[in-house]
mmCIF file of C-alpha atoms in Angstrom:
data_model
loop_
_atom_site.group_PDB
_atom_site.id
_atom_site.type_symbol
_atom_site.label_atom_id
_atom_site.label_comp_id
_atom_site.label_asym_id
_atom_site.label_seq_id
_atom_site.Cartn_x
_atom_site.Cartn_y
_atom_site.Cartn_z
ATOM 1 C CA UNK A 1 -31.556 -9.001 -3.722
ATOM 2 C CA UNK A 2 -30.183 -6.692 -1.278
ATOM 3 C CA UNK A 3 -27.529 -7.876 1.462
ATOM 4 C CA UNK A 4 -25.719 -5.809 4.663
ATOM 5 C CA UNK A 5 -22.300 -6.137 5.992
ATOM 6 C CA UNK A 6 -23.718 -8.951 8.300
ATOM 7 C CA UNK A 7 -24.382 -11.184 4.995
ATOM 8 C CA UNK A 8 -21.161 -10.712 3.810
ATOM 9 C CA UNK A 9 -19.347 -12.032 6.928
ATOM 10 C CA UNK A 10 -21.865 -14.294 7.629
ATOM 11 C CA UNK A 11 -23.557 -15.707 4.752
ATOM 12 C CA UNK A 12 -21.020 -14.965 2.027
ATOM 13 C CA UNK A 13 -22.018 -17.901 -0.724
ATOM 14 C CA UNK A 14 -25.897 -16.275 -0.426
ATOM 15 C CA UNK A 15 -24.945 -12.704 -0.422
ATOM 16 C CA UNK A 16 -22.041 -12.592 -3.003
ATOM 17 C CA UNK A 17 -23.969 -12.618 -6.021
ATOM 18 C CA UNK A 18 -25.745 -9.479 -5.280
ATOM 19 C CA UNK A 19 -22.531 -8.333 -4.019
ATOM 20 C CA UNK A 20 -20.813 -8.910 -7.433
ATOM 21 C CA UNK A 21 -23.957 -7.694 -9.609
ATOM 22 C CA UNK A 22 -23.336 -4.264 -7.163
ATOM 23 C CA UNK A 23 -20.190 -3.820 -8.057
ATOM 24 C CA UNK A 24 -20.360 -4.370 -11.466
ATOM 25 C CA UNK A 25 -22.999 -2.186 -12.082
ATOM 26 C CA UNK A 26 -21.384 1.090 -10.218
ATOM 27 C CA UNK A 27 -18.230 -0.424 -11.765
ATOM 28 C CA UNK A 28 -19.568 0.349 -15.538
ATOM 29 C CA UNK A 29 -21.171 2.802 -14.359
ATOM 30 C CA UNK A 30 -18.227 4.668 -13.385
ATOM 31 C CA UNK A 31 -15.438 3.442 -15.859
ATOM 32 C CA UNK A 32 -17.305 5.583 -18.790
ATOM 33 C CA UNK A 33 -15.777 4.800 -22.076
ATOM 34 C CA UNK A 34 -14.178 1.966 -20.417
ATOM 35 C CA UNK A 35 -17.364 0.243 -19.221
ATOM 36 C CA UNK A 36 -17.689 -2.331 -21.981
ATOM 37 C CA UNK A 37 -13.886 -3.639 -21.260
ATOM 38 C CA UNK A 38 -14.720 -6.682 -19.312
ATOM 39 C CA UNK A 39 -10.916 -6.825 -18.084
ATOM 40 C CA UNK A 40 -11.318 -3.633 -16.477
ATOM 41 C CA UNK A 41 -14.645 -4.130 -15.140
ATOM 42 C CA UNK A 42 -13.452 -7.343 -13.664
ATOM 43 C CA UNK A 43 -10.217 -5.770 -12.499
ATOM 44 C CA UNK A 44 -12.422 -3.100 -10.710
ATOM 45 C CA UNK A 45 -14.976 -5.913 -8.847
ATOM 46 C CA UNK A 46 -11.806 -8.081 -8.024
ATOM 47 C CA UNK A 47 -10.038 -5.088 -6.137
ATOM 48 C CA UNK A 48 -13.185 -4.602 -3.705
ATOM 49 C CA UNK A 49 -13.877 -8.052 -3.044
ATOM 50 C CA UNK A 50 -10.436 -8.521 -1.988
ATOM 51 C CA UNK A 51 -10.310 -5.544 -0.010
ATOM 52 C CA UNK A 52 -13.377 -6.635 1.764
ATOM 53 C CA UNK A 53 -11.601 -10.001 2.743
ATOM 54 C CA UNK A 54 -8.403 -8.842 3.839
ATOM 55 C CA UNK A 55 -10.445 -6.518 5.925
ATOM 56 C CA UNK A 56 -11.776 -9.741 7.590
ATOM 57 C CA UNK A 57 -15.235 -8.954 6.612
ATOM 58 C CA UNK A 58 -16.610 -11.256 3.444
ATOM 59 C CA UNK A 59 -16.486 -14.372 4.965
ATOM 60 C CA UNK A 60 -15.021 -13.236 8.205
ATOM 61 C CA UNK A 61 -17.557 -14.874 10.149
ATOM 62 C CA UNK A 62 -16.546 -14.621 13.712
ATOM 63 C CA UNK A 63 -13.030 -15.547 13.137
ATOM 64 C CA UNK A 64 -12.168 -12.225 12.312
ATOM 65 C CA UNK A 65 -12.831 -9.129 14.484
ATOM 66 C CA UNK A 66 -15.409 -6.613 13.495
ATOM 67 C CA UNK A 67 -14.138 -3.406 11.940
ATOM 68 C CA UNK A 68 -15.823 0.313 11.296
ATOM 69 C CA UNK A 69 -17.866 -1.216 8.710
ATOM 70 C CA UNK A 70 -19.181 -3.737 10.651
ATOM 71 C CA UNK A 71 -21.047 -0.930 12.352
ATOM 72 C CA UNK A 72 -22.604 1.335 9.239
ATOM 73 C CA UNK A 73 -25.943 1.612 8.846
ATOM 74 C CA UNK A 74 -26.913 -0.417 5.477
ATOM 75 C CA UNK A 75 -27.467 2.937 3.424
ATOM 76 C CA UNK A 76 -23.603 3.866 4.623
ATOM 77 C CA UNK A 77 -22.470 0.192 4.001
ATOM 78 C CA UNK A 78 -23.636 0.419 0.390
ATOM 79 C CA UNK A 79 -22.477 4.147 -0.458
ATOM 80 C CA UNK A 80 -18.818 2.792 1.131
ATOM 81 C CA UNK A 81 -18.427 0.371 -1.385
ATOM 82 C CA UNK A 82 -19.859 2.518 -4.025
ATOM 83 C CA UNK A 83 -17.195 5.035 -3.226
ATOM 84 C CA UNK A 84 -14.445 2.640 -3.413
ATOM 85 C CA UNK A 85 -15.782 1.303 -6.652
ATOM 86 C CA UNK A 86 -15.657 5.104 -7.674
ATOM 87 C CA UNK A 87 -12.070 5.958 -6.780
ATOM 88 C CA UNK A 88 -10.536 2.344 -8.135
ATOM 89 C CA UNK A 89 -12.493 3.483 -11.724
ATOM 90 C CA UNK A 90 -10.857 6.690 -11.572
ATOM 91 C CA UNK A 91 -7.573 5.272 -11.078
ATOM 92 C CA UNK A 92 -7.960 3.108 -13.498
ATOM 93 C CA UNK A 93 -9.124 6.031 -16.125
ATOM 94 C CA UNK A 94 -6.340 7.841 -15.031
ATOM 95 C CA UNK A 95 -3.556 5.068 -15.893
ATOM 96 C CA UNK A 96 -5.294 5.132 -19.228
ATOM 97 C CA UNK A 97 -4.912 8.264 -19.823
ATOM 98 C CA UNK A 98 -1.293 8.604 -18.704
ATOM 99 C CA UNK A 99 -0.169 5.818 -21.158
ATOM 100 C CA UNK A 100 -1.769 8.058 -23.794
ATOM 101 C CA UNK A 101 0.467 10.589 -23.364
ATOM 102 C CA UNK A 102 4.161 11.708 -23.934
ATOM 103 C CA UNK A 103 6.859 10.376 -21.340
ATOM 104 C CA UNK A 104 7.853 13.945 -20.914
ATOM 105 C CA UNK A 105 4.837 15.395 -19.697
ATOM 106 C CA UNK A 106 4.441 12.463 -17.351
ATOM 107 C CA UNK A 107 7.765 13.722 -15.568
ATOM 108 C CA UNK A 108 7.608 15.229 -11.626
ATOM 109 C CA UNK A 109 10.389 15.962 -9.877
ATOM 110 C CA UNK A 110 12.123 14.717 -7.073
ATOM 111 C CA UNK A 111 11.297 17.666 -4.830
ATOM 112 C CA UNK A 112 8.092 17.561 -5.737
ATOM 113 C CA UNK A 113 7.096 14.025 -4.994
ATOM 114 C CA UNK A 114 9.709 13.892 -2.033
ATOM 115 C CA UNK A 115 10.308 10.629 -0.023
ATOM 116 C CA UNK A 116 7.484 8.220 1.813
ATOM 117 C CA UNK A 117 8.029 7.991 5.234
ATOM 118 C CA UNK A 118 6.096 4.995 6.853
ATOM 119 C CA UNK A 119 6.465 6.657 10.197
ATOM 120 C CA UNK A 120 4.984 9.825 8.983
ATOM 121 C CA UNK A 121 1.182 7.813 7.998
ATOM 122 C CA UNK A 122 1.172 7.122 11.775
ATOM 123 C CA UNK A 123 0.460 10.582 13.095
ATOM 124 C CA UNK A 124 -2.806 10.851 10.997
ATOM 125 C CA UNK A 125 -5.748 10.456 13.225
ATOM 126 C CA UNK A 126 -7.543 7.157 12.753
ATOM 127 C CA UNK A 127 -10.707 9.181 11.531
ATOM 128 C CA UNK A 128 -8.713 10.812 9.027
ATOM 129 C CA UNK A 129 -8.387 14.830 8.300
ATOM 130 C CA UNK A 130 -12.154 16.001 9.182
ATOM 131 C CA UNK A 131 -14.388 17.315 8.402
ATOM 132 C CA UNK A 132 -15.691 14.704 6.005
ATOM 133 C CA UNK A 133 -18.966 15.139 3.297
ATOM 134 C CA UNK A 134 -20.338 12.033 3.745
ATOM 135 C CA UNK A 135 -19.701 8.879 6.891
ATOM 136 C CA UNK A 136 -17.974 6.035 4.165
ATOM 137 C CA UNK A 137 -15.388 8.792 3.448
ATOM 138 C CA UNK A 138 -14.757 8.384 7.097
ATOM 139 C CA UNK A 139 -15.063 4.558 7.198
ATOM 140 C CA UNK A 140 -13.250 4.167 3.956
ATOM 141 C CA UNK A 141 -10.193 6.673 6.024
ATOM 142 C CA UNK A 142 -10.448 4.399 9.089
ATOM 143 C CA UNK A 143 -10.047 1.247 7.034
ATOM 144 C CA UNK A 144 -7.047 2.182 5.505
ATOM 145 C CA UNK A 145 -5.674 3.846 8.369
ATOM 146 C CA UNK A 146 -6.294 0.673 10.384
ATOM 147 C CA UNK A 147 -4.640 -1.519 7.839
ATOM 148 C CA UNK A 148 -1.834 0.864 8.123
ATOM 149 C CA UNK A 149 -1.431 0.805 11.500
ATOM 150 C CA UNK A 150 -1.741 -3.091 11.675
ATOM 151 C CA UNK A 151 1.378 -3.146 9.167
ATOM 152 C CA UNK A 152 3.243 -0.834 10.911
ATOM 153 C CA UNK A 153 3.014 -2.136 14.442
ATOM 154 C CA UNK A 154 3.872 -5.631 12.846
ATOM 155 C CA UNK A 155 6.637 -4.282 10.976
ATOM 156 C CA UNK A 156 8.129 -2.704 14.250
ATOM 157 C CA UNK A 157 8.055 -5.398 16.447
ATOM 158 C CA UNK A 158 10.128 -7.524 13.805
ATOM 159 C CA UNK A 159 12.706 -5.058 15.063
ATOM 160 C CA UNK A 160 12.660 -7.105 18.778
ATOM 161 C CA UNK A 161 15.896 -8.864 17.546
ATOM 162 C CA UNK A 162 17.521 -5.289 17.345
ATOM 163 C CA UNK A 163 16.837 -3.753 20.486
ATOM 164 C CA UNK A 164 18.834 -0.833 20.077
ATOM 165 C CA UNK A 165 16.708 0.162 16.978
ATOM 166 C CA UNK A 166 13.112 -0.778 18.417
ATOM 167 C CA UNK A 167 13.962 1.190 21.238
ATOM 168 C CA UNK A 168 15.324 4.306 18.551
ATOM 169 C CA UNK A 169 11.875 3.811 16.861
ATOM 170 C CA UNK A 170 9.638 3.506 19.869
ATOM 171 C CA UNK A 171 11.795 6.786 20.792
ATOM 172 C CA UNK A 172 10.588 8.163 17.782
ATOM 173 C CA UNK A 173 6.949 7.486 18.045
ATOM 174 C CA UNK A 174 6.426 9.336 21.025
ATOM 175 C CA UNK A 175 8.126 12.054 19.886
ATOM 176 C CA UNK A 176 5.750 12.026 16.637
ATOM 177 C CA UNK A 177 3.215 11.974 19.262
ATOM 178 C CA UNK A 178 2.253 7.960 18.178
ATOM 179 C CA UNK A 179 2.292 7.298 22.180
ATOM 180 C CA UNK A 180 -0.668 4.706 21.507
ATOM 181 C CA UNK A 181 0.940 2.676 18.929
ATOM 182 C CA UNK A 182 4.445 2.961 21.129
ATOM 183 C CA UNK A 183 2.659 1.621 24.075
ATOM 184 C CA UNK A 184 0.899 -1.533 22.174
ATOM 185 C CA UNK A 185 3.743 -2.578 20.628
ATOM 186 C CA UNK A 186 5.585 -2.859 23.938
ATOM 187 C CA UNK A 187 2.696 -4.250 25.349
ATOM 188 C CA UNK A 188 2.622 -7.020 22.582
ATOM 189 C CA UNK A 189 6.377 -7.623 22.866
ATOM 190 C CA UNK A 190 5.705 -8.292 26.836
ATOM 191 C CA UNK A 191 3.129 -10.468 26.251
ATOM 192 C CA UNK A 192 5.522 -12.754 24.911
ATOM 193 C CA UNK A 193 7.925 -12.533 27.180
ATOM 194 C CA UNK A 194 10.306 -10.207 25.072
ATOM 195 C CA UNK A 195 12.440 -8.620 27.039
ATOM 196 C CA UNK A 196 12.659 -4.634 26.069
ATOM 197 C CA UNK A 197 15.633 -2.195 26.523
ATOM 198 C CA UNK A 198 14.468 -0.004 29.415
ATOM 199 C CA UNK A 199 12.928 3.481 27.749
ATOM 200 C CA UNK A 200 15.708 5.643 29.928
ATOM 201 C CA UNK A 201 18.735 3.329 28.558
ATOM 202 C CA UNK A 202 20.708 5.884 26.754
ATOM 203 C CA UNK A 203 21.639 4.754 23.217
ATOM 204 C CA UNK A 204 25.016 5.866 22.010
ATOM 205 C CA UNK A 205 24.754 6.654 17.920
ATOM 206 C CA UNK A 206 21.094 7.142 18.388
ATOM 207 C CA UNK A 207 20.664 8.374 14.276
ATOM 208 C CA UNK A 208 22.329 5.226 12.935
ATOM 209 C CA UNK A 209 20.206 3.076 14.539
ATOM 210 C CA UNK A 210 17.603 5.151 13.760
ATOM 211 C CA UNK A 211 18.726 4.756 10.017
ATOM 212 C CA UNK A 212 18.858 1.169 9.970
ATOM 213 C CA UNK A 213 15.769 0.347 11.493
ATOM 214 C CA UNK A 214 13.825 3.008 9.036
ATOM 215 C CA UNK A 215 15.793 0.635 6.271
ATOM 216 C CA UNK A 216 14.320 -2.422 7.814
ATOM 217 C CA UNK A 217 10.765 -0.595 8.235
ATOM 218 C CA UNK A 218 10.684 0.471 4.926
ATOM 219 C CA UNK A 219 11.900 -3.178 3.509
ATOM 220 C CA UNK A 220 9.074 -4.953 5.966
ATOM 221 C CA UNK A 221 6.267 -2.494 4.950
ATOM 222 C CA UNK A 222 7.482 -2.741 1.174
ATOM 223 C CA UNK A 223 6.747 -6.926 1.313
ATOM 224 C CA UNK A 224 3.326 -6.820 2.904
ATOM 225 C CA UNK A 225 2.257 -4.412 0.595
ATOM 226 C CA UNK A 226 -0.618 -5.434 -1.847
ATOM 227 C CA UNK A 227 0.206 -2.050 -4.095
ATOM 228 C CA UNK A 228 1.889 -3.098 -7.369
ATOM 229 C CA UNK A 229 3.891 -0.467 -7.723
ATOM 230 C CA UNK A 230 5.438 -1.021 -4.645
ATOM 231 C CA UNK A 231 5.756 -4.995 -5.128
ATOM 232 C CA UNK A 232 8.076 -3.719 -8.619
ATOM 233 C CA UNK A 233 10.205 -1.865 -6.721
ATOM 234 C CA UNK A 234 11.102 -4.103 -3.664
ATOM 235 C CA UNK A 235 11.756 -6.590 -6.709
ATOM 236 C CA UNK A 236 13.845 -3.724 -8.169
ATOM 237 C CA UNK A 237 15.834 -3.044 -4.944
ATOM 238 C CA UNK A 238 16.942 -6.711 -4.408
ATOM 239 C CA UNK A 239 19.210 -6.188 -6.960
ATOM 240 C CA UNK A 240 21.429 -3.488 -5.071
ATOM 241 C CA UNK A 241 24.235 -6.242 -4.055
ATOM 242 C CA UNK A 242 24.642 -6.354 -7.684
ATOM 243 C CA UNK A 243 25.052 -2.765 -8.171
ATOM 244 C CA UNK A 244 27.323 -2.688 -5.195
ATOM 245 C CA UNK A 245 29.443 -5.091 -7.110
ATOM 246 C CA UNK A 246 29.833 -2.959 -9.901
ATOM 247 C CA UNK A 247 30.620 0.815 -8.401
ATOM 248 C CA UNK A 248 33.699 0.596 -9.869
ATOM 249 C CA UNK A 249 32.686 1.156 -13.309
ATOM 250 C CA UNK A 250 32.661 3.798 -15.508
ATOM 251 C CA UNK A 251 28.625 3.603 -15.716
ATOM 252 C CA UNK A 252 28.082 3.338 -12.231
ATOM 253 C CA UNK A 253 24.414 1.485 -13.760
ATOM 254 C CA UNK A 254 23.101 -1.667 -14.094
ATOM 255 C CA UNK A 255 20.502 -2.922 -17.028
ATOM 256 C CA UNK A 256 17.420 -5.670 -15.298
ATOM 257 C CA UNK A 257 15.311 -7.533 -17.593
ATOM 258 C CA UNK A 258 11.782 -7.003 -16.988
ATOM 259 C CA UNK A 259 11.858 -10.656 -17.667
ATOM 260 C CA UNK A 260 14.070 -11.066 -14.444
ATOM 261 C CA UNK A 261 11.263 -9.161 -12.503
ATOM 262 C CA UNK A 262 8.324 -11.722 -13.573
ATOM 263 C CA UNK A 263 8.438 -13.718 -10.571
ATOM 264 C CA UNK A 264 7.008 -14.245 -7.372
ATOM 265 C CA UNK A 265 3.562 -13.891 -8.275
ATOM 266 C CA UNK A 266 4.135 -11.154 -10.699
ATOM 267 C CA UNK A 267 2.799 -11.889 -14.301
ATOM 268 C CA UNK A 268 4.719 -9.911 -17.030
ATOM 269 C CA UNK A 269 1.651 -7.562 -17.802
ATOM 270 C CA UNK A 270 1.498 -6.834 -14.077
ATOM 271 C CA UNK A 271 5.544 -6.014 -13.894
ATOM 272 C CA UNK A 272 5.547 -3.343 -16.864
ATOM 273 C CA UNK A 273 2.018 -2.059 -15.021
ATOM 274 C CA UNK A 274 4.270 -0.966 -12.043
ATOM 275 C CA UNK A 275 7.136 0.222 -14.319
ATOM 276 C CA UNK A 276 4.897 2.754 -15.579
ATOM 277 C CA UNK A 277 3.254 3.911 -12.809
ATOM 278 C CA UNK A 278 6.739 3.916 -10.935
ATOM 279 C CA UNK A 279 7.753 5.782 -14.147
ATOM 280 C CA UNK A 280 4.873 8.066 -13.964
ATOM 281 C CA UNK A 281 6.348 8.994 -10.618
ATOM 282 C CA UNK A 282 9.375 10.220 -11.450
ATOM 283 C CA UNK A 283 11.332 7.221 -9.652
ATOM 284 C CA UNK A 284 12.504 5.386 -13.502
ATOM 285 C CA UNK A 285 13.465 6.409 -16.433
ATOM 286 C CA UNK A 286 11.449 3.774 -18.077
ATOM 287 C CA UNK A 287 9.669 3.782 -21.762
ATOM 288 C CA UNK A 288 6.672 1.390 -23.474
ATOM 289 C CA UNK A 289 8.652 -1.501 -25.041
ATOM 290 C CA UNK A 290 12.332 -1.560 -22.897
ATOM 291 C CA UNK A 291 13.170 -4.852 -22.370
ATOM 292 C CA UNK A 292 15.424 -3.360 -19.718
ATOM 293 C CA UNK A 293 15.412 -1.205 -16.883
ATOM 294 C CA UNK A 294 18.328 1.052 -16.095
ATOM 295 C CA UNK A 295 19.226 1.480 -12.416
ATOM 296 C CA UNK A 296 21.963 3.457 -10.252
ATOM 297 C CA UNK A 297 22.691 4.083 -6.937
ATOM 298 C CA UNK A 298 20.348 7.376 -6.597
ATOM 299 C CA UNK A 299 17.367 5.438 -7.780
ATOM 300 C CA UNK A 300 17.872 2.359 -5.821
ATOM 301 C CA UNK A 301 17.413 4.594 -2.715
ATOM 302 C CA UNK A 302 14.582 6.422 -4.106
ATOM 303 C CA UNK A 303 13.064 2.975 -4.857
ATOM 304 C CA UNK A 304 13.706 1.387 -0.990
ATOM 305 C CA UNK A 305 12.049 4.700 0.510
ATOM 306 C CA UNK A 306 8.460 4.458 -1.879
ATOM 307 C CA UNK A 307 6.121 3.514 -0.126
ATOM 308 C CA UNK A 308 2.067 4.295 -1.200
ATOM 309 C CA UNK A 309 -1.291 2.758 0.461
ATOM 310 C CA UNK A 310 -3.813 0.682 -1.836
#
C-alpha cells in the first residue's frame, strides 16, 4: 500500500502502517550488519516518525501549516524520507564504530571543532548551500533550516524582558545580514503590544549585552533541543553554581554522577549515549564505565556554547 504526504497529515491511522513497513525496510536495508538489531531498527523508524510530527505533518491535519514537503511530488516525498532513513543509519553505524575504538583516537581538538554559534545557522539560506543532486536534499535542508529558524526567532523574543539585549541581537542580525528574521521578530513582538527600544537608541556597553543575551540564546536553544547530546550538556551546565562555589580549591573541578544526570526524561542508557558522543567531541574527558564525570570551569563554557541540529 502506497501513501503521499497528504495521507500522512490527513489520514494518519490508514497510512501509518505502510509508513512504518517503509521505513523499516530502507531502515535494514541501510543499517548493514546492524539490520537484524531490532533496537536499532526501531530506534531508526522512531527518529523519522517523530521528525515527521514535530514537522506538523503526520497527523497535522489542518491544524498545522503546510511545510516544503507538503508540496513534493510523491516520487520526491518518498526518496526524502528514504534519505533521512539513510543518514540516521549512518549515524548510527558511525556511533558503533566509535565505541569500538580507543579513546585516544576519538580525540579532536578545540581549534578544530571551535564553538557553535546559534546566530551563525541563521545566515544560511533557507534552501541550503546549492547546488543540490537530488530535490529531498533540498527539502530535507529547508526542513531543518526552518526548524532552526522557528527556534531561534522564539528564543530571541524571550529576550523582550531585556530590551537592551534584544535590541544588541536584533543589531546583530542585520549586520549578519538576517534582516528578515530581525524584522519578524519585531513584527511579532508588536503584535502583542511589546513595546521595543527604538533601533537608533544608542546602547552604552553594547558587547556585554551582547554577551549576555548570546548566554541566554544559547541556554534557550540548548532546552528546546531534541539532540541528546545537547540535552547532556545543558544537564551538565546546571551544575556551574556548584563549581562557582568551589573556585577556591586546589582542584578547581567538580566530580557529577551520571546517576545525578538521569532525570528529566533522560534514561541512564540515554545519559552515557550523550557522554560519549560529547566525549567523541572533544568537549569531556569521559571513559566507558565512569560513574563520574569530571568538570572545570573551561569545559563548563565549552559545554553552554554546543550547540548541533538533529
Amino acid at each position: 500500500m502506497s501513501f503521499t504526504a497528504r495521507d500522512l497529515r490527513y489520514e494518519p491511522e490508514k497510512s501509518f502502517p505502510a509508513l512504518e513497513a517503509f521505513l523499516r525496510q530502507r531502515a535494514q536495508r541501510y543499517l548493514g550488519p546492524l539490520q537484524y538489531d531490532a533496537e536499532e531498527v526501531d530506534l531508526v523508524v522512531n527518529h523519522v516518525v517523530e521528525r515527521l510530527v514535530t514537522l506538523g505533518l503526520l497527523g497535522g491535519g489542518d491544524r498545522q501549516p503546510e511545510t516544503v514537503l507538503d508540496r513534493l511530488s510523491e516520487p520526491q516525498f518518498y526518496a526524502f524520507l528514504n534519505n533521512c532513513v539513510r543518514h540516521k543509519a549512518i549515524d548510527r553505524l558511525r556511533r558503533q564504530h566509535r565505541q569500538m575504538l580507543p579513546f585516544s583516537a576519538l580525540q579532536e581538538s578545540e581549534e578544530y571543532q571551535g564553538e557553535a554559534d546559534p546566530l551563525g545557522e541563521v545566515t544560511t539560506p533557507l534552501w541550503g548551500v546549492a547546488p543540490f543532486a537530488h530535490p529531498e536534499e533540498a527539502a530535507l535542508a529547508a526542513v531543518t533550516q526552518q526548524e532552526l529558524r522557528i527556534l531561534l526567532k522564539h528564543c530571541i523574543k524571550a529576550l523582550a524582558s531585556a530590551p537592551r539585549q534584544l535590541r544588541a541581537v536584533l543589531q546583530e542580525l542585520e549586520t549578519v545580514g538576517a534582516v528578515d528574521l530581525a524584522r519578524e521578530v519585531v513584527e511579532e513582538l508588536q503584535a502583542i503590544s511589546i513595546t521595543l527600544l527604538p533601533a537608533e537608541t544608542p546602547l552604552a556597553h553594547l558587547s556585554q549585552h551582547r554577551d549576555h543575551a548570546y548566554k541566554k540564546l544559547r541556554a534557550c536553544l540548548q532546552s528546546l533541543s531534541s539532540n541528546l547530546a545537547v540535552v547532556v550538556a545543558l544537564r551538565l551546565t546546571e551544575y556551574e553554581a556548584l563549581l562557582s562555589s568551589r573556585s577556591n580549591e586546589a582542584s578547581g573541578e567538580i566530580a557529577i554522577s551520571i546517576q545525578d544526570l538521569v532525570s528529566q526524561g533522560l534514561t541512564l542508557a540515554e545519559v552515557k549515549q550523550g557522554l560519549r558522543q560529547l566525549t567523541f567531541e572533544g568537549l569531556l574527558n569521559w571513559h566507558e564505565g565512569d560513574e563520574v564525570v569530571h568538570l572545570d570551569a573551561a569545559r563548563l563554557r565549552r559545554l553552554a556554547r554546543y550547540y548541533r541540529v538533529e
